Amino acid sequence: MVLKNVKKCWASLYTPRALFYRIERKMQRKSVSVAVVVQKMIQSEVSGICFTVHPITKDKNQMIIEAGYGLGEAIVGGMITPDSYVVEKDSLVILDINISEQEKMIVKKDNKNKIIPVPKSKKEKQKLTNKQIIKLSKIVRNIEKHYKSPQDIEWALEKGKLYVVQSRPITTL
């Protein structure tokens, strides 16, 4: 099963969508590769995305963190509108917090993804505490420094512990 899925990951470099993406961004002459990471499935209570450069204003000293209950697939797939937090990168000051009411979330149950309602007591609450926002901001700032380029990072929070599950360059700036 693992080997079959590793082959699928490698093959994904040559899907029409992936080829078109590289042509559109004039990357067809660059060498491309993929690393396949086999990791534990995080049963996240909260998950999300962070852009280490503000994707709208292009401000390099602001990052945006998006957060929602459950697995990150709900955000990535556009099923929910996540909370968004704008953080100043140098000072780690939280500049803006937008809390979004979340009606549903995706959880892993019986080895399948299930859409369930968010408990009423949590629907209108901020998904990450300010302390967690700052902690995550430090982590993603270090990832950007390591790669020396703006990053699009997926993260998850399970039992109070933050996990980075993916980081890739932002190619749309």
JSON list of C-alpha atoms in Angstrom, two decimals:
[
{"chain": "A", "resi": 1, "resn": "MET", "atom": "CA", "xyz": [0.00, 0.00, 0.00]},
{"chain": "A", "resi": 2, "resn": "VAL", "atom": "CA", "xyz": [2.77, 2.48, 0.89]},
{"chain": "A", "resi": 3, "resn": "LEU", "atom": "CA", "xyz": [4.77, 1.72, -2.25]},
{"chain": "A", "resi": 4, "resn": "LYS", "atom": "CA", "xyz": [1.67, 2.11, -4.44]},
{"chain": "A", "resi": 5, "resn": "ASN", "atom": "CA", "xyz": [1.01, 5.56, -2.96]},
{"chain": "A", "resi": 6, "resn": "VAL", "atom": "CA", "xyz": [4.66, 6.62, -3.31]},
{"chain": "A", "resi": 7, "resn": "LYS", "atom": "CA", "xyz": [4.41, 5.79, -7.03]},
{"chain": "A", "resi": 8, "resn": "LYS", "atom": "CA", "xyz": [1.21, 7.86, -7.27]},
{"chain": "A", "resi": 9, "resn": "CYS", "atom": "CA", "xyz": [3.03, 10.84, -5.71]},
{"chain": "A", "resi": 10, "resn": "TRP", "atom": "CA", "xyz": [5.91, 10.57, -8.17]},
{"chain": "A", "resi": 11, "resn": "ALA", "atom": "CA", "xyz": [3.48, 10.21, -11.08]},
{"chain": "A", "resi": 12, "resn": "SER", "atom": "CA", "xyz": [1.67, 13.37, -9.97]},
{"chain": "A", "resi": 13, "resn": "LEU", "atom": "CA", "xyz": [4.58, 15.41, -11.35]},
{"chain": "A", "resi": 14, "resn": "TYR", "atom": "CA", "xyz": [3.36, 14.51, -14.84]},
{"chain": "A", "resi": 15, "resn": "THR", "atom": "CA", "xyz": [-0.38, 15.08, -14.61]},
{"chain": "A", "resi": 16, "resn": "PRO", "atom": "CA", "xyz": [-1.82, 17.56, -17.14]},
{"chain": "A", "resi": 17, "resn": "ARG", "atom": "CA", "xyz": [-2.50, 19.98, -14.28]},
{"chain": "A", "resi": 18, "resn": "ALA", "atom": "CA", "xyz": [1.09, 19.81, -12.97]},
{"chain": "A", "resi": 19, "resn": "LEU", "atom": "CA", "xyz": [2.56, 20.16, -16.47]},
{"chain": "A", "resi": 20, "resn": "PHE", "atom": "CA", "xyz": [0.30, 23.13, -17.28]},
{"chain": "A", "resi": 21, "resn": "TYR", "atom": "CA", "xyz": [1.23, 24.79, -13.96]},
{"chain": "A", "resi": 22, "resn": "ARG", "atom": "CA", "xyz": [4.95, 24.58, -14.79]},
{"chain": "A", "resi": 23, "resn": "ILE", "atom": "CA", "xyz": [4.42, 25.85, -18.35]},
{"chain": "A", "resi": 24, "resn": "GLU", "atom": "CA", "xyz": [2.23, 28.73, -17.13]},
{"chain": "A", "resi": 25, "resn": "ARG", "atom": "CA", "xyz": [4.95, 29.81, -14.68]},
{"chain": "A", "resi": 26, "resn": "LYS", "atom": "CA", "xyz": [7.78, 29.28, -17.19]},
{"chain": "A", "resi": 27, "resn": "MET", "atom": "CA", "xyz": [9.23, 26.47, -15.07]},
{"chain": "A", "resi": 28, "resn": "GLN", "atom": "CA", "xyz": [9.39, 23.82, -17.80]},
{"chain": "A", "resi": 29, "resn": "ARG", "atom": "CA", "xyz": [13.17, 24.14, -18.18]},
{"chain": "A", "resi": 30, "resn": "LYS", "atom": "CA", "xyz": [13.76, 23.69, -14.46]},
{"chain": "A", "resi": 31, "resn": "SER", "atom": "CA", "xyz": [14.40, 20.30, -12.91]},
{"chain": "A", "resi": 32, "resn": "VAL", "atom": "CA", "xyz": [11.48, 19.18, -10.79]},
{"chain": "A", "resi": 33, "resn": "SER", "atom": "CA", "xyz": [11.30, 16.48, -8.19]},
{"chain": "A", "resi": 34, "resn": "VAL", "atom": "CA", "xyz": [9.07, 15.35, -5.41]},
{"chain": "A", "resi": 35, "resn": "ALA", "atom": "CA", "xyz": [9.90, 14.02, -1.99]},
{"chain": "A", "resi": 36, "resn": "VAL", "atom": "CA", "xyz": [7.41, 11.59, -0.57]},
{"chain": "A", "resi": 37, "resn": "VAL", "atom": "CA", "xyz": [7.04, 11.83, 3.17]},
{"chain": "A", "resi": 38, "resn": "VAL", "atom": "CA", "xyz": [5.37, 9.01, 5.05]},
{"chain": "A", "resi": 39, "resn": "GLN", "atom": "CA", "xyz": [4.08, 10.43, 8.30]},
{"chain": "A", "resi": 40, "resn": "LYS", "atom": "CA", "xyz": [1.59, 9.85, 11.07]},
{"chain": "A", "resi": 41, "resn": "MET", "atom": "CA", "xyz": [-1.92, 11.13, 10.36]},
{"chain": "A", "resi": 42, "resn": "ILE", "atom": "CA", "xyz": [-2.51, 14.05, 12.70]},
{"chain": "A", "resi": 43, "resn": "GLN", "atom": "CA", "xyz": [-5.99, 13.95, 14.23]},
{"chain": "A", "resi": 44, "resn": "SER", "atom": "CA", "xyz": [-6.12, 17.72, 14.45]},
{"chain": "A", "resi": 45, "resn": "GLU", "atom": "CA", "xyz": [-8.55, 19.59, 16.63]},
{"chain": "A", "resi": 46, "resn": "VAL", "atom": "CA", "xyz": [-7.53, 22.74, 14.71]},
{"chain": "A", "resi": 47, "resn": "SER", "atom": "CA", "xyz": [-5.60, 23.02, 11.46]},
{"chain": "A", "resi": 48, "resn": "GLY", "atom": "CA", "xyz": [-4.80, 25.55, 8.83]},
{"chain": "A", "resi": 49, "resn": "ILE", "atom": "CA", "xyz": [-2.53, 27.36, 6.45]},
{"chain": "A", "resi": 50, "resn": "CYS", "atom": "CA", "xyz": [0.02, 30.13, 6.86]},
{"chain": "A", "resi": 51, "resn": "PHE", "atom": "CA", "xyz": [1.36, 32.41, 4.14]},
{"chain": "A", "resi": 52, "resn": "THR", "atom": "CA", "xyz": [4.62, 34.00, 5.28]},
{"chain": "A", "resi": 53, "resn": "VAL", "atom": "CA", "xyz": [3.96, 36.98, 2.99]},
{"chain": "A", "resi": 54, "resn": "HIS", "atom": "CA", "xyz": [0.56, 38.67, 2.96]},
{"chain": "A", "resi": 55, "resn": "PRO", "atom": "CA", "xyz": [-0.99, 37.18, -0.21]},
{"chain": "A", "resi": 56, "resn": "ILE", "atom": "CA", "xyz": [-3.23, 40.19, -0.96]},
{"chain": "A", "resi": 57, "resn": "THR", "atom": "CA", "xyz": [-1.06, 43.21, -0.11]},
{"chain": "A", "resi": 58, "resn": "LYS", "atom": "CA", "xyz": [2.26, 41.41, -0.82]},
{"chain": "A", "resi": 59, "resn": "ASP", "atom": "CA", "xyz": [3.61, 42.93, 2.43]},
{"chain": "A", "resi": 60, "resn": "LYS", "atom": "CA", "xyz": [6.74, 40.89, 3.23]},
{"chain": "A", "resi": 61, "resn": "ASN", "atom": "CA", "xyz": [6.59, 41.85, 6.91]},
{"chain": "A", "resi": 62, "resn": "GLN", "atom": "CA", "xyz": [3.09, 40.44, 7.43]},
{"chain": "A", "resi": 63, "resn": "MET", "atom": "CA", "xyz": [2.02, 36.83, 7.53]},
{"chain": "A", "resi": 64, "resn": "ILE", "atom": "CA", "xyz": [-1.50, 35.43, 7.44]},
{"chain": "A", "resi": 65, "resn": "ILE", "atom": "CA", "xyz": [-2.55, 32.42, 9.47]},
{"chain": "A", "resi": 66, "resn": "GLU", "atom": "CA", "xyz": [-5.85, 30.73, 8.68]},
{"chain": "A", "resi": 67, "resn": "ALA", "atom": "CA", "xyz": [-7.39, 28.29, 11.17]},
{"chain": "A", "resi": 68, "resn": "GLY", "atom": "CA", "xyz": [-10.39, 26.00, 11.34]},
{"chain": "A", "resi": 69, "resn": "TYR", "atom": "CA", "xyz": [-11.65, 23.11, 13.45]},
{"chain": "A", "resi": 70, "resn": "GLY", "atom": "CA", "xyz": [-10.86, 19.57, 12.33]},
{"chain": "A", "resi": 71, "resn": "LEU", "atom": "CA", "xyz": [-8.72, 18.37, 9.45]},
{"chain": "A", "resi": 72, "resn": "GLY", "atom": "CA", "xyz": [-7.16, 20.91, 7.08]},
{"chain": "A", "resi": 73, "resn": "GLU", "atom": "CA", "xyz": [-9.01, 19.49, 4.10]},
{"chain": "A", "resi": 74, "resn": "ALA", "atom": "CA", "xyz": [-12.02, 21.66, 5.02]},
{"chain": "A", "resi": 75, "resn": "ILE", "atom": "CA", "xyz": [-9.96, 24.84, 4.49]},
{"chain": "A", "resi": 76, "resn": "VAL", "atom": "CA", "xyz": [-7.93, 23.64, 1.51]},
{"chain": "A", "resi": 77, "resn": "GLY", "atom": "CA", "xyz": [-11.10, 22.38, -0.20]},
{"chain": "A", "resi": 78, "resn": "GLY", "atom": "CA", "xyz": [-12.98, 25.64, 0.42]},
{"chain": "A", "resi": 79, "resn": "MET", "atom": "CA", "xyz": [-15.66, 23.96, 2.53]},
{"chain": "A", "resi": 80, "resn": "ILE", "atom": "CA", "xyz": [-15.32, 26.52, 5.35]},
{"chain": "A", "resi": 81, "resn": "THR", "atom": "CA", "xyz": [-14.27, 30.11, 5.84]},
{"chain": "A", "resi": 82, "resn": "PRO", "atom": "CA", "xyz": [-11.45, 29.94, 8.40]},
{"chain": "A", "resi": 83, "resn": "ASP", "atom": "CA", "xyz": [-10.43, 32.41, 11.07]},
{"chain": "A", "resi": 84, "resn": "SER", "atom": "CA", "xyz": [-7.65, 34.66, 9.81]},
{"chain": "A", "resi": 85, "resn": "TYR", "atom": "CA", "xyz": [-4.92, 36.25, 11.86]},
{"chain": "A", "resi": 86, "resn": "VAL", "atom": "CA", "xyz": [-2.50, 38.86, 10.48]},
{"chain": "A", "resi": 87, "resn": "VAL", "atom": "CA", "xyz": [0.86, 38.91, 12.28]},
{"chain": "A", "resi": 88, "resn": "GLU", "atom": "CA", "xyz": [3.75, 41.34, 11.85]},
{"chain": "A", "resi": 89, "resn": "LYS", "atom": "CA", "xyz": [6.71, 39.11, 11.06]},
{"chain": "A", "resi": 90, "resn": "ASP", "atom": "CA", "xyz": [9.52, 41.07, 12.76]},
{"chain": "A", "resi": 91, "resn": "SER", "atom": "CA", "xyz": [7.80, 41.96, 16.04]},
{"chain": "A", "resi": 92, "resn": "LEU", "atom": "CA", "xyz": [5.30, 39.05, 16.14]},
{"chain": "A", "resi": 93, "resn": "VAL", "atom": "CA", "xyz": [2.54, 41.50, 17.01]},
{"chain": "A", "resi": 94, "resn": "ILE", "atom": "CA", "xyz": [-0.95, 40.30, 16.08]},
{"chain": "A", "resi": 95, "resn": "LEU", "atom": "CA", "xyz": [-2.32, 43.07, 13.86]},
{"chain": "A", "resi": 96, "resn": "ASP", "atom": "CA", "xyz": [-5.77, 41.68, 13.05]},
{"chain": "A", "resi": 97, "resn": "ILE", "atom": "CA", "xyz": [-8.04, 38.82, 14.11]},
{"chain": "A", "resi": 98, "resn": "ASN", "atom": "CA", "xyz": [-11.09, 37.81, 12.07]},
{"chain": "A", "resi": 99, "resn": "ILE", "atom": "CA", "xyz": [-13.16, 35.08, 13.70]},
{"chain": "A", "resi": 100, "resn": "SER", "atom": "CA", "xyz": [-15.36, 33.07, 11.38]},
{"chain": "A", "resi": 101, "resn": "GLU", "atom": "CA", "xyz": [-18.39, 31.10, 12.57]},
{"chain": "A", "resi": 102, "resn": "GLN", "atom": "CA", "xyz": [-17.77, 27.48, 11.62]},
{"chain": "A", "resi": 103, "resn": "GLU", "atom": "CA", "xyz": [-20.77, 25.19, 11.14]},
{"chain": "A", "resi": 104, "resn": "LYS", "atom": "CA", "xyz": [-19.04, 21.94, 10.08]},
{"chain": "A", "resi": 105, "resn": "MET", "atom": "CA", "xyz": [-15.67, 20.24, 10.19]},
{"chain": "A", "resi": 106, "resn": "ILE", "atom": "CA", "xyz": [-13.95, 17.16, 8.81]},
{"chain": "A", "resi": 107, "resn": "VAL", "atom": "CA", "xyz": [-12.71, 14.48, 11.20]},
{"chain": "A", "resi": 108, "resn": "LYS", "atom": "CA", "xyz": [-11.20, 11.03, 10.65]},
{"chain": "A", "resi": 109, "resn": "LYS", "atom": "CA", "xyz": [-13.58, 8.37, 11.95]},
{"chain": "A", "resi": 110, "resn": "ASP", "atom": "CA", "xyz": [-13.46, 4.62, 11.26]},
{"chain": "A", "resi": 111, "resn": "ASN", "atom": "CA", "xyz": [-10.57, 5.25, 8.85]},
{"chain": "A", "resi": 112, "resn": "LYS", "atom": "CA", "xyz": [-12.68, 7.62, 6.73]},
{"chain": "A", "resi": 113, "resn": "ASN", "atom": "CA", "xyz": [-13.11, 11.37, 6.59]},
{"chain": "A", "resi": 114, "resn": "LYS", "atom": "CA", "xyz": [-16.49, 12.42, 7.96]},
{"chain": "A", "resi": 115, "resn": "ILE", "atom": "CA", "xyz": [-18.19, 15.81, 7.93]},
{"chain": "A", "resi": 116, "resn": "ILE", "atom": "CA", "xyz": [-19.70, 16.55, 11.31]},
{"chain": "A", "resi": 117, "resn": "PRO", "atom": "CA", "xyz": [-21.25, 19.65, 12.89]},
{"chain": "A", "resi": 118, "resn": "VAL", "atom": "CA", "xyz": [-19.07, 21.87, 15.07]},
{"chain": "A", "resi": 119, "resn": "PRO", "atom": "CA", "xyz": [-20.37, 21.81, 18.66]},
{"chain": "A", "resi": 120, "resn": "LYS", "atom": "CA", "xyz": [-22.55, 24.86, 19.34]},
{"chain": "A", "resi": 121, "resn": "SER", "atom": "CA", "xyz": [-20.24, 25.99, 22.15]},
{"chain": "A", "resi": 122, "resn": "LYS", "atom": "CA", "xyz": [-17.32, 26.33, 19.69]},
{"chain": "A", "resi": 123, "resn": "LYS", "atom": "CA", "xyz": [-18.98, 27.70, 16.52]},
{"chain": "A", "resi": 124, "resn": "GLU", "atom": "CA", "xyz": [-18.20, 31.37, 17.14]},
{"chain": "A", "resi": 125, "resn": "LYS", "atom": "CA", "xyz": [-14.95, 30.97, 19.10]},
{"chain": "A", "resi": 126, "resn": "GLN", "atom": "CA", "xyz": [-11.45, 31.93, 18.03]},
{"chain": "A", "resi": 127, "resn": "LYS", "atom": "CA", "xyz": [-9.76, 28.72, 16.83]},
{"chain": "A", "resi": 128, "resn": "LEU", "atom": "CA", "xyz": [-6.25, 29.52, 18.10]},
{"chain": "A", "resi": 129, "resn": "THR", "atom": "CA", "xyz": [-5.36, 31.42, 21.25]},
{"chain": "A", "resi": 130, "resn": "ASN", "atom": "CA", "xyz": [-3.14, 34.47, 20.88]},
{"chain": "A", "resi": 131, "resn": "LYS", "atom": "CA", "xyz": [-0.32, 32.49, 22.51]},
{"chain": "A", "resi": 132, "resn": "GLN", "atom": "CA", "xyz": [-0.70, 29.71, 19.92]},
{"chain": "A", "resi": 133, "resn": "ILE", "atom": "CA", "xyz": [-0.76, 32.28, 17.09]},
{"chain": "A", "resi": 134, "resn": "ILE", "atom": "CA", "xyz": [2.58, 33.70, 18.28]},
{"chain": "A", "resi": 135, "resn": "LYS", "atom": "CA", "xyz": [4.12, 30.24, 18.74]},
{"chain": "A", "resi": 136, "resn": "LEU", "atom": "CA", "xyz": [3.05, 29.20, 15.22]},
{"chain": "A", "resi": 137, "resn": "SER", "atom": "CA", "xyz": [4.31, 32.53, 13.82]},
{"chain": "A", "resi": 138, "resn": "LYS", "atom": "CA", "xyz": [7.79, 31.84, 15.25]},
{"chain": "A", "resi": 139, "resn": "ILE", "atom": "CA", "xyz": [7.83, 28.37, 13.68]},
{"chain": "A", "resi": 140, "resn": "VAL", "atom": "CA", "xyz": [6.77, 29.52, 10.22]},
{"chain": "A", "resi": 141, "resn": "ARG", "atom": "CA", "xyz": [9.12, 32.51, 10.30]},
{"chain": "A", "resi": 142, "resn": "ASN", "atom": "CA", "xyz": [11.99, 30.06, 10.90]},
{"chain": "A", "resi": 143, "resn": "ILE", "atom": "CA", "xyz": [10.82, 27.86, 8.03]},
{"chain": "A", "resi": 144, "resn": "GLU", "atom": "CA", "xyz": [10.85, 30.88, 5.71]},
{"chain": "A", "resi": 145, "resn": "LYS", "atom": "CA", "xyz": [14.37, 31.78, 6.89]},
{"chain": "A", "resi": 146, "resn": "HIS", "atom": "CA", "xyz": [15.52, 28.22, 6.28]},
{"chain": "A", "resi": 147, "resn": "TYR", "atom": "CA", "xyz": [14.19, 28.09, 2.70]},
{"chain": "A", "resi": 148, "resn": "LYS", "atom": "CA", "xyz": [15.08, 31.75, 1.98]},
{"chain": "A", "resi": 149, "resn": "SER", "atom": "CA", "xyz": [11.76, 32.35, 0.24]},
{"chain": "A", "resi": 150, "resn": "PRO", "atom": "CA", "xyz": [8.12, 33.04, 1.15]},
{"chain": "A", "resi": 151, "resn": "GLN", "atom": "CA", "xyz": [6.28, 29.86, 2.14]},
{"chain": "A", "resi": 152, "resn": "ASP", "atom": "CA", "xyz": [2.77, 28.42, 2.02]},
{"chain": "A", "resi": 153, "resn": "ILE", "atom": "CA", "xyz": [2.66, 26.18, 5.09]},
{"chain": "A", "resi": 154, "resn": "GLU", "atom": "CA", "xyz": [0.02, 23.71, 6.25]},
{"chain": "A", "resi": 155, "resn": "TRP", "atom": "CA", "xyz": [-0.10, 23.01, 9.97]},
{"chain": "A", "resi": 156, "resn": "ALA", "atom": "CA", "xyz": [-2.15, 21.05, 12.50]},
{"chain": "A", "resi": 157, "resn": "LEU", "atom": "CA", "xyz": [-2.79, 21.21, 16.25]},
{"chain": "A", "resi": 158, "resn": "GLU", "atom": "CA", "xyz": [-3.31, 17.91, 18.05]},
{"chain": "A", "resi": 159, "resn": "LYS", "atom": "CA", "xyz": [-3.55, 17.63, 21.84]},
{"chain": "A", "resi": 160, "resn": "GLY", "atom": "CA", "xyz": [-1.95, 21.06, 22.28]},
{"chain": "A", "resi": 161, "resn": "LYS", "atom": "CA", "xyz": [1.04, 20.30, 20.04]},
{"chain": "A", "resi": 162, "resn": "LEU", "atom": "CA", "xyz": [1.67, 22.11, 16.75]},
{"chain": "A", "resi": 163, "resn": "TYR", "atom": "CA", "xyz": [2.77, 20.10, 13.72]},
{"chain": "A", "resi": 164, "resn": "VAL", "atom": "CA", "xyz": [3.96, 21.39, 10.35]},
{"chain": "A", "resi": 165, "resn": "VAL", "atom": "CA", "xyz": [2.63, 18.98, 7.75]},
{"chain": "A", "resi": 166, "resn": "GLN", "atom": "CA", "xyz": [3.75, 20.73, 4.56]},
{"chain": "A", "resi": 167, "resn": "SER", "atom": "CA", "xyz": [5.75, 23.70, 3.36]},
{"chain": "A", "resi": 168, "resn": "ARG", "atom": "CA", "xyz": [6.15, 24.88, -0.21]},
{"chain": "A", "resi": 169, "resn": "PRO", "atom": "CA", "xyz": [7.23, 28.11, -1.86]},
{"chain": "A", "resi": 170, "resn": "ILE", "atom": "CA", "xyz": [4.59, 30.71, -2.66]},
{"chain": "A", "resi": 171, "resn": "THR", "atom": "CA", "xyz": [4.83, 30.92, -6.45]},
{"chain": "A", "resi": 172, "resn": "THR", "atom": "CA", "xyz": [2.07, 33.45, -7.07]},
{"chain": "A", "resi": 173, "resn": "LEU", "atom": "CA", "xyz": [3.77, 36.60, -5.72]}
]
